[in-house]
PDB file of C-alpha atoms in Angstrom:
ATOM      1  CA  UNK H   1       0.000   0.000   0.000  1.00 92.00           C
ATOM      2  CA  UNK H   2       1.114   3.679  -0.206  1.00 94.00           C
ATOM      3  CA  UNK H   3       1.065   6.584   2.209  1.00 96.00           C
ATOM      4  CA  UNK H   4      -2.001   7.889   0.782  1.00 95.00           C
ATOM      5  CA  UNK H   5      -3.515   4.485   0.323  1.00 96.00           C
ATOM      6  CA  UNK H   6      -3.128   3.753   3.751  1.00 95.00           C
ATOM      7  CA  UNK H   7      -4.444   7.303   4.887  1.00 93.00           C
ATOM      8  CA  UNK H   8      -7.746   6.451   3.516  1.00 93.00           C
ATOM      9  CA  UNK H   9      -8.079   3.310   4.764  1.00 93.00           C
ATOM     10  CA  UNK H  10      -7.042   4.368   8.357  1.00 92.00           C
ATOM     11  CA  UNK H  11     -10.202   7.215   7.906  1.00 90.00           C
ATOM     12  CA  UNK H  12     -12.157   4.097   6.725  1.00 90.00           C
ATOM     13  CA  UNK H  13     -11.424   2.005   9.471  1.00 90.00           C
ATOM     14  CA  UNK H  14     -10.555   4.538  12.533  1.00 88.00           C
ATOM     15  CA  UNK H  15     -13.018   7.462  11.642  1.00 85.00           C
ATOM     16  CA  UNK H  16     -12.621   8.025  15.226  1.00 85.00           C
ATOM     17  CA  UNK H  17      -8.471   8.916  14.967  1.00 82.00           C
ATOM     18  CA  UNK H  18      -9.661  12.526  13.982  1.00 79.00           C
ATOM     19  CA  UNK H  19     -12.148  13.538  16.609  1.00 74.00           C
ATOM     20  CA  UNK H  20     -12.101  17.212  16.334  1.00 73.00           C
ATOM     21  CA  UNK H  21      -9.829  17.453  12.964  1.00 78.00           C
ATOM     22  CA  UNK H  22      -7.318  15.484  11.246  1.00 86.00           C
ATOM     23  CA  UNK H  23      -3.378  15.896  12.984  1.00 89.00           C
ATOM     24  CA  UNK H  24      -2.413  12.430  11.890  1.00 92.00           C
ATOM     25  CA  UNK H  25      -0.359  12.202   8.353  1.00 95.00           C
ATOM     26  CA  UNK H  26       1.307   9.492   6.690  1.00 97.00           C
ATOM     27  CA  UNK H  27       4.163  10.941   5.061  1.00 97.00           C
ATOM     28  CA  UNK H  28       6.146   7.990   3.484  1.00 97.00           C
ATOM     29  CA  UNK H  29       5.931   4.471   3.134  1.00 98.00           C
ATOM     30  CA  UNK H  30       9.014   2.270   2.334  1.00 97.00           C
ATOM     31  CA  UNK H  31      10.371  -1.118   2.244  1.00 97.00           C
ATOM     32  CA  UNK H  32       9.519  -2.210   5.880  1.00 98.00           C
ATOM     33  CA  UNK H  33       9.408   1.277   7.227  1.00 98.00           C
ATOM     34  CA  UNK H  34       6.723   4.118   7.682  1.00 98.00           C
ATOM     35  CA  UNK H  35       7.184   8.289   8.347  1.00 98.00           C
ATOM     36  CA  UNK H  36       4.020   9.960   9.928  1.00 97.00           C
ATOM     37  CA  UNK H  37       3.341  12.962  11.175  1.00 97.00           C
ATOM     38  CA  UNK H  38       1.379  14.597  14.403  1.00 95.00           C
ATOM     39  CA  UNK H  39       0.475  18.010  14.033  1.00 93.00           C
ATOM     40  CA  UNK H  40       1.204  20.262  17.108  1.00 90.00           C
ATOM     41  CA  UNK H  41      -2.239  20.919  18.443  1.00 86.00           C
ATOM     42  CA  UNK H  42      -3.478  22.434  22.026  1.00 82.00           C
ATOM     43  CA  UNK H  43      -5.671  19.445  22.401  1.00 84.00           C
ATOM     44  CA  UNK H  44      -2.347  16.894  22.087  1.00 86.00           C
ATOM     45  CA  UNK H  45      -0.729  18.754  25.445  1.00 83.00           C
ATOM     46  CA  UNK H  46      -0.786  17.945  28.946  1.00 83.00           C
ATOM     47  CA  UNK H  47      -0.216  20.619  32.125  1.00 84.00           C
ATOM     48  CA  UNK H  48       3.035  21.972  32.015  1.00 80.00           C
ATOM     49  CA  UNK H  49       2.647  22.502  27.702  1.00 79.00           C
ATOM     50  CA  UNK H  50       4.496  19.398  26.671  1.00 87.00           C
ATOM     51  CA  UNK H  51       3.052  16.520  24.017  1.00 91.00           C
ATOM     52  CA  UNK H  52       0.976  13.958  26.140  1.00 91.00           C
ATOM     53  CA  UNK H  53       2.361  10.865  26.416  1.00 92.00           C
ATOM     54  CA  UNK H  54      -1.071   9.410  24.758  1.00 92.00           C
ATOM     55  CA  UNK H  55      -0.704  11.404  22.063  1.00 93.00           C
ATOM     56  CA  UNK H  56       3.468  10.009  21.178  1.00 94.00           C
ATOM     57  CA  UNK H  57       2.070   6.570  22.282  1.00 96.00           C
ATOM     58  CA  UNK H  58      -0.949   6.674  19.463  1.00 94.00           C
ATOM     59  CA  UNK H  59       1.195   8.167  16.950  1.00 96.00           C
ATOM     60  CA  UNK H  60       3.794   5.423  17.268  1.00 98.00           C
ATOM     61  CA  UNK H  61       1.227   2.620  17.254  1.00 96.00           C
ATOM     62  CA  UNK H  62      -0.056   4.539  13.962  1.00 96.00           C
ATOM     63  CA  UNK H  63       3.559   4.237  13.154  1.00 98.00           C
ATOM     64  CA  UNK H  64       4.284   0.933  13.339  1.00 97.00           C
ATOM     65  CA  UNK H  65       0.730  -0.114  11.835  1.00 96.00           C
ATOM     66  CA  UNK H  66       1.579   1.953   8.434  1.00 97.00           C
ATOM     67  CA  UNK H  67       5.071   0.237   8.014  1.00 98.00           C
ATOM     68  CA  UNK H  68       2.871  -3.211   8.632  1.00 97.00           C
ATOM     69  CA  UNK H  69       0.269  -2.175   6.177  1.00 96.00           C
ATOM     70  CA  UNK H  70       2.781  -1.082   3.906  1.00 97.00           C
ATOM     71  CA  UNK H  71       3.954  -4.834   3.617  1.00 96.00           C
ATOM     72  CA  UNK H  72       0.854  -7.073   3.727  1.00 95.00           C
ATOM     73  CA  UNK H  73      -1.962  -4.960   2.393  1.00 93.00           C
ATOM     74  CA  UNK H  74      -5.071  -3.618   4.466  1.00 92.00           C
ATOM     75  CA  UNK H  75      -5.498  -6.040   7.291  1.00 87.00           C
ATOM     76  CA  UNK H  76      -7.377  -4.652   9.791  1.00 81.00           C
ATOM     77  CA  UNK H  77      -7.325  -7.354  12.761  1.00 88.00           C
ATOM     78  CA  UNK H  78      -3.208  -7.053  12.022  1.00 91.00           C
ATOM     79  CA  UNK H  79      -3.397  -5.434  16.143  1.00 93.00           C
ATOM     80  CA  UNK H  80      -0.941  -4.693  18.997  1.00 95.00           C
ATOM     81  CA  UNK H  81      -0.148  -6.831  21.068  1.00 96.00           C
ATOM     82  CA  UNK H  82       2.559  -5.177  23.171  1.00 97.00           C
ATOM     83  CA  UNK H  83       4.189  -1.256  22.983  1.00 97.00           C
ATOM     84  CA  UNK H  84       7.411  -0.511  24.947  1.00 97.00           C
ATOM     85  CA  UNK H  85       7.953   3.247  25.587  1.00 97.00           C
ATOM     86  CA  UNK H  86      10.904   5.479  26.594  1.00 97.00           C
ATOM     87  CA  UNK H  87      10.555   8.918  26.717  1.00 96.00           C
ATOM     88  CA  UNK H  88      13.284  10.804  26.350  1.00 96.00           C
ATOM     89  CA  UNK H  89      13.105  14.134  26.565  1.00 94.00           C
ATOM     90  CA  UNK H  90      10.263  16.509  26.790  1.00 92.00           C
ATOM     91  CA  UNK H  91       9.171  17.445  22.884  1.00 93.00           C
ATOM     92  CA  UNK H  92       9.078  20.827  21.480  1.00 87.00           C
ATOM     93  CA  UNK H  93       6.293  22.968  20.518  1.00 88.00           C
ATOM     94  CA  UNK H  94       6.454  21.377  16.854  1.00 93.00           C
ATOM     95  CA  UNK H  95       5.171  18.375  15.301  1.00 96.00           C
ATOM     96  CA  UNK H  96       5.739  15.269  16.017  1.00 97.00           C
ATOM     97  CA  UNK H  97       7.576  13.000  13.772  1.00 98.00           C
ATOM     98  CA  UNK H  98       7.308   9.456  13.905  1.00 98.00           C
ATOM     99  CA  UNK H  99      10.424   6.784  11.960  1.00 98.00           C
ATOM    100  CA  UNK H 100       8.900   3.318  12.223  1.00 98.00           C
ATOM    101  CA  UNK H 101      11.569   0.191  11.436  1.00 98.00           C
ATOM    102  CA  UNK H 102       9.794  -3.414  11.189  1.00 98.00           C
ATOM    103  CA  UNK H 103      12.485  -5.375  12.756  1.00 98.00           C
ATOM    104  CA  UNK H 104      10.623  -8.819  11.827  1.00 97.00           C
ATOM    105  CA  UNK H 105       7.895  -9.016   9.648  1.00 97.00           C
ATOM    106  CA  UNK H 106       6.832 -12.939   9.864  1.00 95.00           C
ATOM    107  CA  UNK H 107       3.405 -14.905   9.637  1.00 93.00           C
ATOM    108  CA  UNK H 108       2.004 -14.073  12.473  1.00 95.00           C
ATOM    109  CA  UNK H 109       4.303 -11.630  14.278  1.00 96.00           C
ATOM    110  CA  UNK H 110       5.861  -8.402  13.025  1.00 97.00           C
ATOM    111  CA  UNK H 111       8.009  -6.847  15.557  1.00 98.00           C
ATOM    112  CA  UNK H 112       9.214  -2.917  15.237  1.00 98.00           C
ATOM    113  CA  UNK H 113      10.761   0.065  16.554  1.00 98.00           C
ATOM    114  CA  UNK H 114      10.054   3.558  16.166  1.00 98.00           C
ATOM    115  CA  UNK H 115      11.869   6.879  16.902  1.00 98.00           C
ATOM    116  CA  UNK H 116       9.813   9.739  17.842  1.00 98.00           C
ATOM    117  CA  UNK H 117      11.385  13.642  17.039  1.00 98.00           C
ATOM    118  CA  UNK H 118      10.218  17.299  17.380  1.00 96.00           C
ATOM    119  CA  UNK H 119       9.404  18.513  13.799  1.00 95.00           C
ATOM    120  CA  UNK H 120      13.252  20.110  13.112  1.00 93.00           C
ATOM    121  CA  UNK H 121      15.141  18.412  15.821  1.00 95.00           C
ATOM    122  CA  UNK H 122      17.515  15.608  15.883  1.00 95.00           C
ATOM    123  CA  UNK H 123      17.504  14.401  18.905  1.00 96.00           C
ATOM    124  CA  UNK H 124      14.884  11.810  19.677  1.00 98.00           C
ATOM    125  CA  UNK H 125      12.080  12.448  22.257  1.00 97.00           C
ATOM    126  CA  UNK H 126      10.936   8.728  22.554  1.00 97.00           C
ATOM    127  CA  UNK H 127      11.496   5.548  21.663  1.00 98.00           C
ATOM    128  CA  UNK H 128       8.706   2.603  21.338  1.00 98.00           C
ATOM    129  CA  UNK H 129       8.884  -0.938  20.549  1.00 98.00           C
ATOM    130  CA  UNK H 130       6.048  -2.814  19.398  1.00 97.00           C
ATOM    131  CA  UNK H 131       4.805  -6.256  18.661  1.00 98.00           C
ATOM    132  CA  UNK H 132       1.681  -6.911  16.599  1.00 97.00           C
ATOM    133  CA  UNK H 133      -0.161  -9.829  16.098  1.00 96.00           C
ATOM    134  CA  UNK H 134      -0.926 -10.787  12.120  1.00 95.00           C
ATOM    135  CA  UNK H 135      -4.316 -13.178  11.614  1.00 93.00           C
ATOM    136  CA  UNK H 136      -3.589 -16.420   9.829  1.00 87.00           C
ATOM    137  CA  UNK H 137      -5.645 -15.393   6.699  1.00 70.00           C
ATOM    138  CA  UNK H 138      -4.145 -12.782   4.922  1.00 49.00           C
TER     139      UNK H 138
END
């Protein structure tokens, strides 16, 4: 699938993901990896004016489930079975950019990382690791 391929299909099958306006983008889709986006938006922060931790958490799940999609086509019960977070450092007042890696894409397991930056800013603000489960009939 391609980045805008997979952008319709996520507004087919998560209408839900933008609840009060789209700020989730896929930007590129490539052999075993995904780029999206997060547009910095008051509703994303938590006290204190920093990116939620929901909000990196969803957009590296989205991540993750864009490089899958990318590979096998539009699955939708391909789901998440675990997410491992580190945060970092506390994210600018940008976007949020979101580098997804499939480490393992097999039968019935894909296993991935992804980097999380500020929009601009090389140092990363979180990293995830994710396992999803892949449904026998593809």
């Amino acid at each position: 699938m391609t980045a805008s391929e997979i952008e319709a299909y996520l507004d087919e099958v998560f209408p839900q993901l933008h609840h009060g306006g789209r700020t989730y983008f896929v930007e590129e889709i490539g052999p075993m990896t995904a780029r999206m986006r997060c547009d910095y938006h008051e509703r994303h922060l938590r006290p204190g004016g920093t990116i939620s931790g929901p909000t990196m958490m969803a957009l590296a799940d989205l991540a993750l489930y864009a490089a899958i999609l990318g590979q096998i086509g539009p699955v939708a019960l391909a789901v998440t079975t675990s997410l491992n977070f580190n945060f970092l450092r506390k994210p600018g007042q940008a976007a949020l950019i979101g580098e997804a890696k499939l480490l393992k894409l097999g039968k019935r397991l894909a296993v991935g990382e992804v980097g999380l930056y500020s929009q601009g800013e090389a140092e990363m603000v979180c990293h995830a690791t994710g396992t999803y489960s892949i449904p026998a009939a593809r």
